[in-house]
Amino acid sequence: MDRHGRIRGGVAALLAVVTALATGGLAAAAPEAPEPRGGPDRGQDRASAKGPVGWDTYRQLDRLSDLPAGVHTKQFSSYDRTGGNAHDGFDGKYSCLRTTAAGCVIAEQAGAGEIGAIWFTRDEGDVTRTGRITIELDGEKVVDAPLQDLVDGKLGAPFVSPLVANADQTSGGVVIEVPMPYRESMRITTEHNPLFHHVSYRTFADAEGVSTFDPDDPARDVVDMLRAAGTADPKPALPGARTRRTALSLAPGESQTLARATRPGLLSALRLKLPQAPYVEPRSETDEGRAYGEGGGSEFTVAVDPANEGVRLTRRYDPIIAGQVATVYVDGREAGTWGPTPQAGGGLWAEDSVEVPAELTAGKSEITVRNAFVSSDLDVNEFTYWADSRVGGETRRTDTMDVGDAASETAHGYTITSPNWEGVRTYDYPLDDDQRAELAAAQEVLRGLRLRATFDGERTVDAPLGEFFGSGHATAPVRALMYGIDAEAAGGPELTSWWPMPFARNAEVELYNGSGTAITAGTAEVTTAASRTHAQAVASGDAGRFRATSHAGPTEPGESWDFLATGGTGKFTGVTHTMTGELNRNYLEGDERVYVDGARTPQIHGTGTEDFYQSGWYFNRGTYTQPFNGNPTHLGPPTGCAAERDCTGTYRLMIHDAVPFTQSIDFDIEHGFVNDKQADYSTTAYWYGEKKPAGTRTDTLDVGDARSEKAHAYTSDAPGDVTSLDSVFDGDAQHPRQLTADTRATTAPVSFTLRVDRGNEGVELRRTSDQAQPYQRAAVTVDGEELPDWLQPLGNAERRWLDDTYQIPASATAGKREITVTLTPAADAPPWSAESYEAHTLGG
């Protein structure tokens, strides 16, 4: 039975909901909540089956729980096609799908869909050298501008913050989160090779209800809503909502019920005030710097007091590079040595001083300092120099030389030889003892308390409190779209969530104290609203119950870390990730991958952990928080992490690029280059879903097998020779999915039949093929009905197997037990390859 049919067929379940609304649990005077603004139109037509599209995704966030039909989320990226890490974008080897006179094509699709998120980085986050970006939708250019101008917000609404962000705003990456739907085609081209990039996009089975993106629509209501992220509920208001307030009181090992709801509808907000989890704000500095390597050095002049009795020179440097040693000369005479510097975790500033004797400085009003490289694990870096003159037994600051600041460098005659790096860093200084004690108390509470929620008798939320609200390592400010932490609220930090949590019968929210701290202060507020619309959507299966899946522990060598691995039907909408690893932060090299509905090729394959969180270069601008992504915490041993360890906290919300699945999802991430860096991870994945699948494989044609070809009426005037291929699929480098099988490749039309379920809500046609040659393309007809071309621009000569899905709309399949598919390869494309075709029928 299809999902729409469940609405018609699930009469008993719906009558139970209606009866409950009329008689059970609701006070007689309680008003029935009307359908929310822009409310759900579930189960009505193919357009509504997609869920909201374009700006409506943000205008109807109460529909975030909708489980769409005929929608996939995919990604083009610059990932290393060999399965390693060396070519994720560093040399641009795999950054272009193809090159044209206009430049480097990084994304291309035929058929209806929607661009969700675009991310780039290079040159420490400066994307100027990428040049212009051109976005074409349905054959028309909707964007044609310098990429750096675009992410700087210079194009104006809707391309303004926070829908676009530059490297200063997202700590090393640049991002475009403007939803851009299209009905027939999409192409994104950059003038020059962009090196690192991701393009997340949705594909639709048809164009019903889809309007092509209009760049002249400023969508100011959406911009205003996003700019208030983390401070206000972004969802449409539900009349009749009620809030229950509870004082917190939990001894270690106890649970406390925060609220129970017996009126079917929506749990729309959770808020906790926790004075026992104080905010500890580190002292942070942003500074530009440079570095020189072997044979190099730097020189500059600083002012000193002529009456000095000696001068102290101090250098601010980045201690992530260990063993830095340089000789210091003052006016040509050797005066001392910088270093050797010990290694410390990334994200922390360090300072080193050299005491220059009076015999080199007395009577002078300025001195010339020259630094000469001696040794280092990599290079010697420098950000700021200070000169302090000792006069009459006291020391006073007489000059500051700011490396990287053009005016300061000119004023001090700064020069550098053998330079090998320049960039900007935002780092912290160590906490004092009182701050460390406060932070430790907060960490005990954030990690030990667990938020638990049960909907319709099933516990679907069980997560560490801090991590659930976006910050697992410390009570840090978070301003995400669906949750926030007001770390400096009067009376103690406030943690708020606005995820829509629909239920058909009842809901319960609890707090469990797994810490060793008694919770003796604070409050909880839980807001619910009666809503027949939301209750019916859950009962019918058109919407999923909200789920927060958490797990924690050490990573395992050679094994990726799962954000979520589950069966059934659902939609992945985000994750908070709490990491502790080596001081050099190499655990951040891990790539994410998403496998959907049993496919062996990942629909999403990333280029690095901080890249997945839409940042870059190990978060080189320091911590930050944005509506869709953030790095709210970064701690080293002096700022609250364990000895010799680095602590990083991140989140990513995938709202417009949520990942639907109808049978299963496996969303994982590597730790290190190829799962080779030990780390301790804790993650909370946010998703909506149900245990019952909404899709099933109903038939398989084994190309090259005579019996299977005959059974499926496989015909072609020139089907191509049967050739055996022994290769692997893209994805996991440690455990590649191996396949030895026969294929055919042809330039002639092929036709075949496949069995489908008569009650289908559309069919997904999965092809396993040899992707050694990219840009395979074929015209598609189903029972004589012409559909959009099947275009696959991906190619991989190293890992040649590809699972590739084509979405056939219900208009071409509904009511049928069998469909006949004809594929006509394009004349200007490589031969069309296939090892097999599978029919996956949608509708449970």
mmCIF file of N, CA and C in Angstrom, residues 494-560:
data_model
loop_
_atom_site.group_PDB
_atom_site.id
_atom_site.type_symbol
_atom_site.label_atom_id
_atom_site.label_comp_id
_atom_site.label_asym_id
_atom_site.label_seq_id
_atom_site.Cartn_x
_atom_site.Cartn_y
_atom_site.Cartn_z
ATOM 1 N N GLU A 494 20.738 29.245 29.382
ATOM 2 C CA GLU A 494 19.475 28.686 28.893
ATOM 3 C C GLU A 494 19.732 27.866 27.642
ATOM 4 N N LEU A 495 19.220 26.648 27.630
ATOM 5 C CA LEU A 495 19.357 25.739 26.493
ATOM 6 C C LEU A 495 17.968 25.497 25.928
ATOM 7 N N THR A 496 17.776 25.783 24.640
ATOM 8 C CA THR A 496 16.445 25.716 24.037
ATOM 9 C C THR A 496 16.483 24.921 22.741
ATOM 10 N N SER A 497 15.445 24.116 22.527
ATOM 11 C CA SER A 497 15.284 23.356 21.289
ATOM 12 C C SER A 497 13.924 23.666 20.679
ATOM 13 N N TRP A 498 13.906 23.789 19.335
ATOM 14 C CA TRP A 498 12.649 24.034 18.624
ATOM 15 C C TRP A 498 12.374 22.951 17.572
ATOM 16 N N TRP A 499 13.033 21.798 17.679
ATOM 17 C CA TRP A 499 12.701 20.720 16.743
ATOM 18 C C TRP A 499 11.203 20.389 16.855
ATOM 19 N N PRO A 500 10.482 20.310 15.749
ATOM 20 C CA PRO A 500 9.083 19.863 15.824
ATOM 21 C C PRO A 500 9.034 18.366 16.108
ATOM 22 N N MET A 501 8.260 17.987 17.126
ATOM 23 C CA MET A 501 8.195 16.588 17.542
ATOM 24 C C MET A 501 6.734 16.148 17.574
ATOM 25 N N PRO A 502 6.202 15.653 16.448
ATOM 26 C CA PRO A 502 4.785 15.272 16.393
ATOM 27 C C PRO A 502 4.545 13.900 17.021
ATOM 28 N N PHE A 503 3.331 13.689 17.509
ATOM 29 C CA PHE A 503 2.966 12.389 18.077
ATOM 30 C C PHE A 503 1.486 12.150 17.874
ATOM 31 N N ALA A 504 1.121 10.856 17.794
ATOM 32 C CA ALA A 504 -0.259 10.475 17.484
ATOM 33 C C ALA A 504 -1.117 10.312 18.731
ATOM 34 N N ARG A 505 -0.493 9.986 19.881
ATOM 35 C CA ARG A 505 -1.291 9.733 21.080
ATOM 36 C C ARG A 505 -0.778 10.503 22.297
ATOM 37 N N ASN A 506 0.509 10.329 22.622
ATOM 38 C CA ASN A 506 1.010 10.949 23.844
ATOM 39 C C ASN A 506 2.513 11.154 23.761
ATOM 40 N N ALA A 507 3.026 11.936 24.707
ATOM 41 C CA ALA A 507 4.454 12.230 24.754
ATOM 42 C C ALA A 507 4.876 12.420 26.204
ATOM 43 N N GLU A 508 6.142 12.089 26.485
ATOM 44 C CA GLU A 508 6.698 12.293 27.815
ATOM 45 C C GLU A 508 8.154 12.716 27.676
ATOM 46 N N VAL A 509 8.563 13.701 28.472
ATOM 47 C CA VAL A 509 9.939 14.190 28.465
ATOM 48 C C VAL A 509 10.516 14.020 29.857
ATOM 49 N N GLU A 510 11.729 13.446 29.930
ATOM 50 C CA GLU A 510 12.398 13.206 31.202
ATOM 51 C C GLU A 510 13.821 13.750 31.166
ATOM 52 N N LEU A 511 14.375 13.955 32.337
ATOM 53 C CA LEU A 511 15.783 14.285 32.494
ATOM 54 C C LEU A 511 16.387 13.274 33.456
ATOM 55 N N TYR A 512 17.460 12.621 33.012
ATOM 56 C CA TYR A 512 18.147 11.634 33.849
ATOM 57 C C TYR A 512 19.493 12.192 34.279
ATOM 58 N N ASN A 513 19.831 12.036 35.548
ATOM 59 C CA ASN A 513 21.093 12.551 36.070
ATOM 60 C C ASN A 513 22.098 11.416 36.196
ATOM 61 N N GLY A 514 22.951 11.290 35.205
ATOM 62 C CA GLY A 514 24.007 10.295 35.240
ATOM 63 C C GLY A 514 25.324 10.861 35.714
ATOM 64 N N SER A 515 25.299 12.093 36.217
ATOM 65 C CA SER A 515 26.520 12.723 36.720
ATOM 66 C C SER A 515 26.659 12.453 38.211
ATOM 67 N N GLY A 516 27.745 12.915 38.767
ATOM 68 C CA GLY A 516 27.930 12.826 40.202
ATOM 69 C C GLY A 516 27.520 14.081 40.929
ATOM 70 N N THR A 517 26.872 14.996 40.214
ATOM 71 C CA THR A 517 26.456 16.287 40.778
ATOM 72 C C THR A 517 24.959 16.298 41.023
ATOM 73 N N ALA A 518 24.550 16.650 42.219
ATOM 74 C CA ALA A 518 23.120 16.812 42.494
ATOM 75 C C ALA A 518 22.640 18.104 41.842
ATOM 76 N N ILE A 519 21.542 18.021 41.095
ATOM 77 C CA ILE A 519 20.967 19.206 40.451
ATOM 78 C C ILE A 519 19.966 19.814 41.418
ATOM 79 N N THR A 520 20.325 20.952 41.960
ATOM 80 C CA THR A 520 19.514 21.591 43.004
ATOM 81 C C THR A 520 18.945 22.919 42.565
ATOM 82 N N ALA A 521 19.190 23.302 41.332
ATOM 83 C CA ALA A 521 18.688 24.584 40.843
ATOM 84 C C ALA A 521 18.381 24.451 39.359
ATOM 85 N N GLY A 522 17.567 25.374 38.863
ATOM 86 C CA GLY A 522 17.234 25.387 37.455
ATOM 87 C C GLY A 522 15.784 25.027 37.200
ATOM 88 N N THR A 523 15.346 25.249 35.965
ATOM 89 C CA THR A 523 13.962 24.983 35.577
ATOM 90 C C THR A 523 13.928 24.360 34.191
ATOM 91 N N ALA A 524 12.809 23.712 33.893
ATOM 92 C CA ALA A 524 12.558 23.172 32.564
ATOM 93 C C ALA A 524 11.197 23.642 32.090
ATOM 94 N N GLU A 525 11.094 23.983 30.807
ATOM 95 C CA GLU A 525 9.828 24.361 30.191
ATOM 96 C C GLU A 525 9.614 23.509 28.957
ATOM 97 N N VAL A 526 8.425 22.907 28.844
ATOM 98 C CA VAL A 526 8.079 22.063 27.708
ATOM 99 C C VAL A 526 6.791 22.603 27.098
ATOM 100 N N THR A 527 6.820 22.911 25.798
ATOM 101 C CA THR A 527 5.663 23.488 25.109
ATOM 102 C C THR A 527 5.062 22.470 24.148
ATOM 103 N N THR A 528 3.760 22.236 24.263
ATOM 104 C CA THR A 528 3.043 21.315 23.382
ATOM 105 C C THR A 528 1.780 21.994 22.875
ATOM 106 N N ALA A 529 1.254 21.483 21.769
ATOM 107 C CA ALA A 529 0.006 21.999 21.212
ATOM 108 C C ALA A 529 -0.788 20.842 20.622
ATOM 109 N N ALA A 530 -2.080 20.835 20.870
ATOM 110 C CA ALA A 530 -2.955 19.850 20.231
ATOM 111 C C ALA A 530 -3.071 20.187 18.757
ATOM 112 N N SER A 531 -2.883 19.187 17.891
ATOM 113 C CA SER A 531 -2.951 19.414 16.446
ATOM 114 C C SER A 531 -3.360 18.130 15.750
ATOM 115 N N ARG A 532 -4.582 18.127 15.215
ATOM 116 C CA ARG A 532 -5.060 16.951 14.481
ATOM 117 C C ARG A 532 -4.184 16.710 13.254
ATOM 118 N N THR A 533 -3.757 17.771 12.591
ATOM 119 C CA THR A 533 -2.963 17.637 11.373
ATOM 120 C C THR A 533 -1.676 16.871 11.632
ATOM 121 N N HIS A 534 -0.952 17.263 12.673
ATOM 122 C CA HIS A 534 0.313 16.598 12.967
ATOM 123 C C HIS A 534 0.092 15.172 13.478
ATOM 124 N N ALA A 535 -0.938 14.978 14.292
ATOM 125 C CA ALA A 535 -1.210 13.643 14.810
ATOM 126 C C ALA A 535 -1.569 12.680 13.683
ATOM 127 N N GLN A 536 -2.401 13.124 12.752
ATOM 128 C CA GLN A 536 -2.792 12.268 11.636
ATOM 129 C C GLN A 536 -1.600 11.942 10.745
ATOM 130 N N ALA A 537 -0.721 12.928 10.566
ATOM 131 C CA ALA A 537 0.446 12.688 9.716
ATOM 132 C C ALA A 537 1.325 11.581 10.287
ATOM 133 N N VAL A 538 1.497 11.567 11.615
ATOM 134 C CA VAL A 538 2.290 10.508 12.242
ATOM 135 C C VAL A 538 1.553 9.172 12.151
ATOM 136 N N ALA A 539 0.256 9.168 12.448
ATOM 137 C CA ALA A 539 -0.510 7.924 12.425
ATOM 138 C C ALA A 539 -0.537 7.292 11.038
ATOM 139 N N SER A 540 -0.561 8.116 9.995
ATOM 140 C CA SER A 540 -0.635 7.605 8.630
ATOM 141 C C SER A 540 0.724 7.224 8.064
ATOM 142 N N GLY A 541 1.798 7.692 8.685
ATOM 143 C CA GLY A 541 3.132 7.422 8.169
ATOM 144 C C GLY A 541 3.658 8.490 7.251
ATOM 145 N N ASP A 542 2.903 9.572 7.043
ATOM 146 C CA ASP A 542 3.394 10.663 6.203
ATOM 147 C C ASP A 542 4.442 11.506 6.921
ATOM 148 N N ALA A 543 4.472 11.439 8.238
ATOM 149 C CA ALA A 543 5.477 12.133 9.039
ATOM 150 C C ALA A 543 6.137 11.128 9.970
ATOM 151 N N GLY A 544 7.379 11.404 10.316
ATOM 152 C CA GLY A 544 8.099 10.529 11.226
ATOM 153 C C GLY A 544 8.211 11.134 12.607
ATOM 154 N N ARG A 545 8.351 10.284 13.598
ATOM 155 C CA ARG A 545 8.603 10.768 14.950
ATOM 156 C C ARG A 545 10.027 11.280 15.044
ATOM 157 N N PHE A 546 10.215 12.336 15.848
ATOM 158 C CA PHE A 546 11.538 12.912 16.039
ATOM 159 C C PHE A 546 12.409 11.940 16.824
ATOM 160 N N ARG A 547 13.675 11.831 16.395
ATOM 161 C CA ARG A 547 14.602 10.916 17.041
ATOM 162 C C ARG A 547 15.964 11.588 17.202
ATOM 163 N N ALA A 548 16.600 11.329 18.326
ATOM 164 C CA ALA A 548 17.973 11.778 18.573
ATOM 165 C C ALA A 548 18.763 10.561 19.000
ATOM 166 N N THR A 549 19.595 10.054 18.100
ATOM 167 C CA THR A 549 20.348 8.827 18.323
ATOM 168 C C THR A 549 21.773 9.172 18.722
ATOM 169 N N SER A 550 22.158 8.769 19.936
ATOM 170 C CA SER A 550 23.475 9.109 20.483
ATOM 171 C C SER A 550 24.277 7.860 20.800
ATOM 172 N N HIS A 551 25.577 7.976 20.615
ATOM 173 C CA HIS A 551 26.484 6.951 21.139
ATOM 174 C C HIS A 551 27.855 7.571 21.299
ATOM 175 N N ALA A 552 28.668 6.968 22.165
ATOM 176 C CA ALA A 552 29.968 7.533 22.511
ATOM 177 C C ALA A 552 30.961 6.418 22.768
ATOM 178 N N GLY A 553 32.260 6.736 22.569
ATOM 179 C CA GLY A 553 33.305 5.775 22.860
ATOM 180 C C GLY A 553 34.534 6.042 22.035
ATOM 181 N N PRO A 554 35.535 5.196 22.163
ATOM 182 C CA PRO A 554 36.745 5.360 21.354
ATOM 183 C C PRO A 554 36.515 4.886 19.925
ATOM 184 N N THR A 555 37.181 5.519 18.979
ATOM 185 C CA THR A 555 37.133 5.049 17.595
ATOM 186 C C THR A 555 37.950 3.760 17.473
ATOM 187 N N GLU A 556 37.650 2.994 16.427
ATOM 188 C CA GLU A 556 38.356 1.739 16.191
ATOM 189 C C GLU A 556 39.198 1.852 14.930
ATOM 190 N N PRO A 557 40.464 1.427 14.989
ATOM 191 C CA PRO A 557 41.315 1.502 13.794
ATOM 192 C C PRO A 557 40.667 0.775 12.614
ATOM 193 N N GLY A 558 40.668 1.446 11.476
ATOM 194 C CA GLY A 558 40.136 0.836 10.267
ATOM 195 C C GLY A 558 38.634 0.830 10.142
ATOM 196 N N GLU A 559 37.923 1.362 11.149
ATOM 197 C CA GLU A 559 36.460 1.361 11.123
ATOM 198 C C GLU A 559 35.938 2.787 11.217
ATOM 199 N N SER A 560 35.018 3.137 10.347
ATOM 200 C CA SER A 560 34.416 4.469 10.391
ATOM 201 C C SER A 560 33.469 4.586 11.579
#
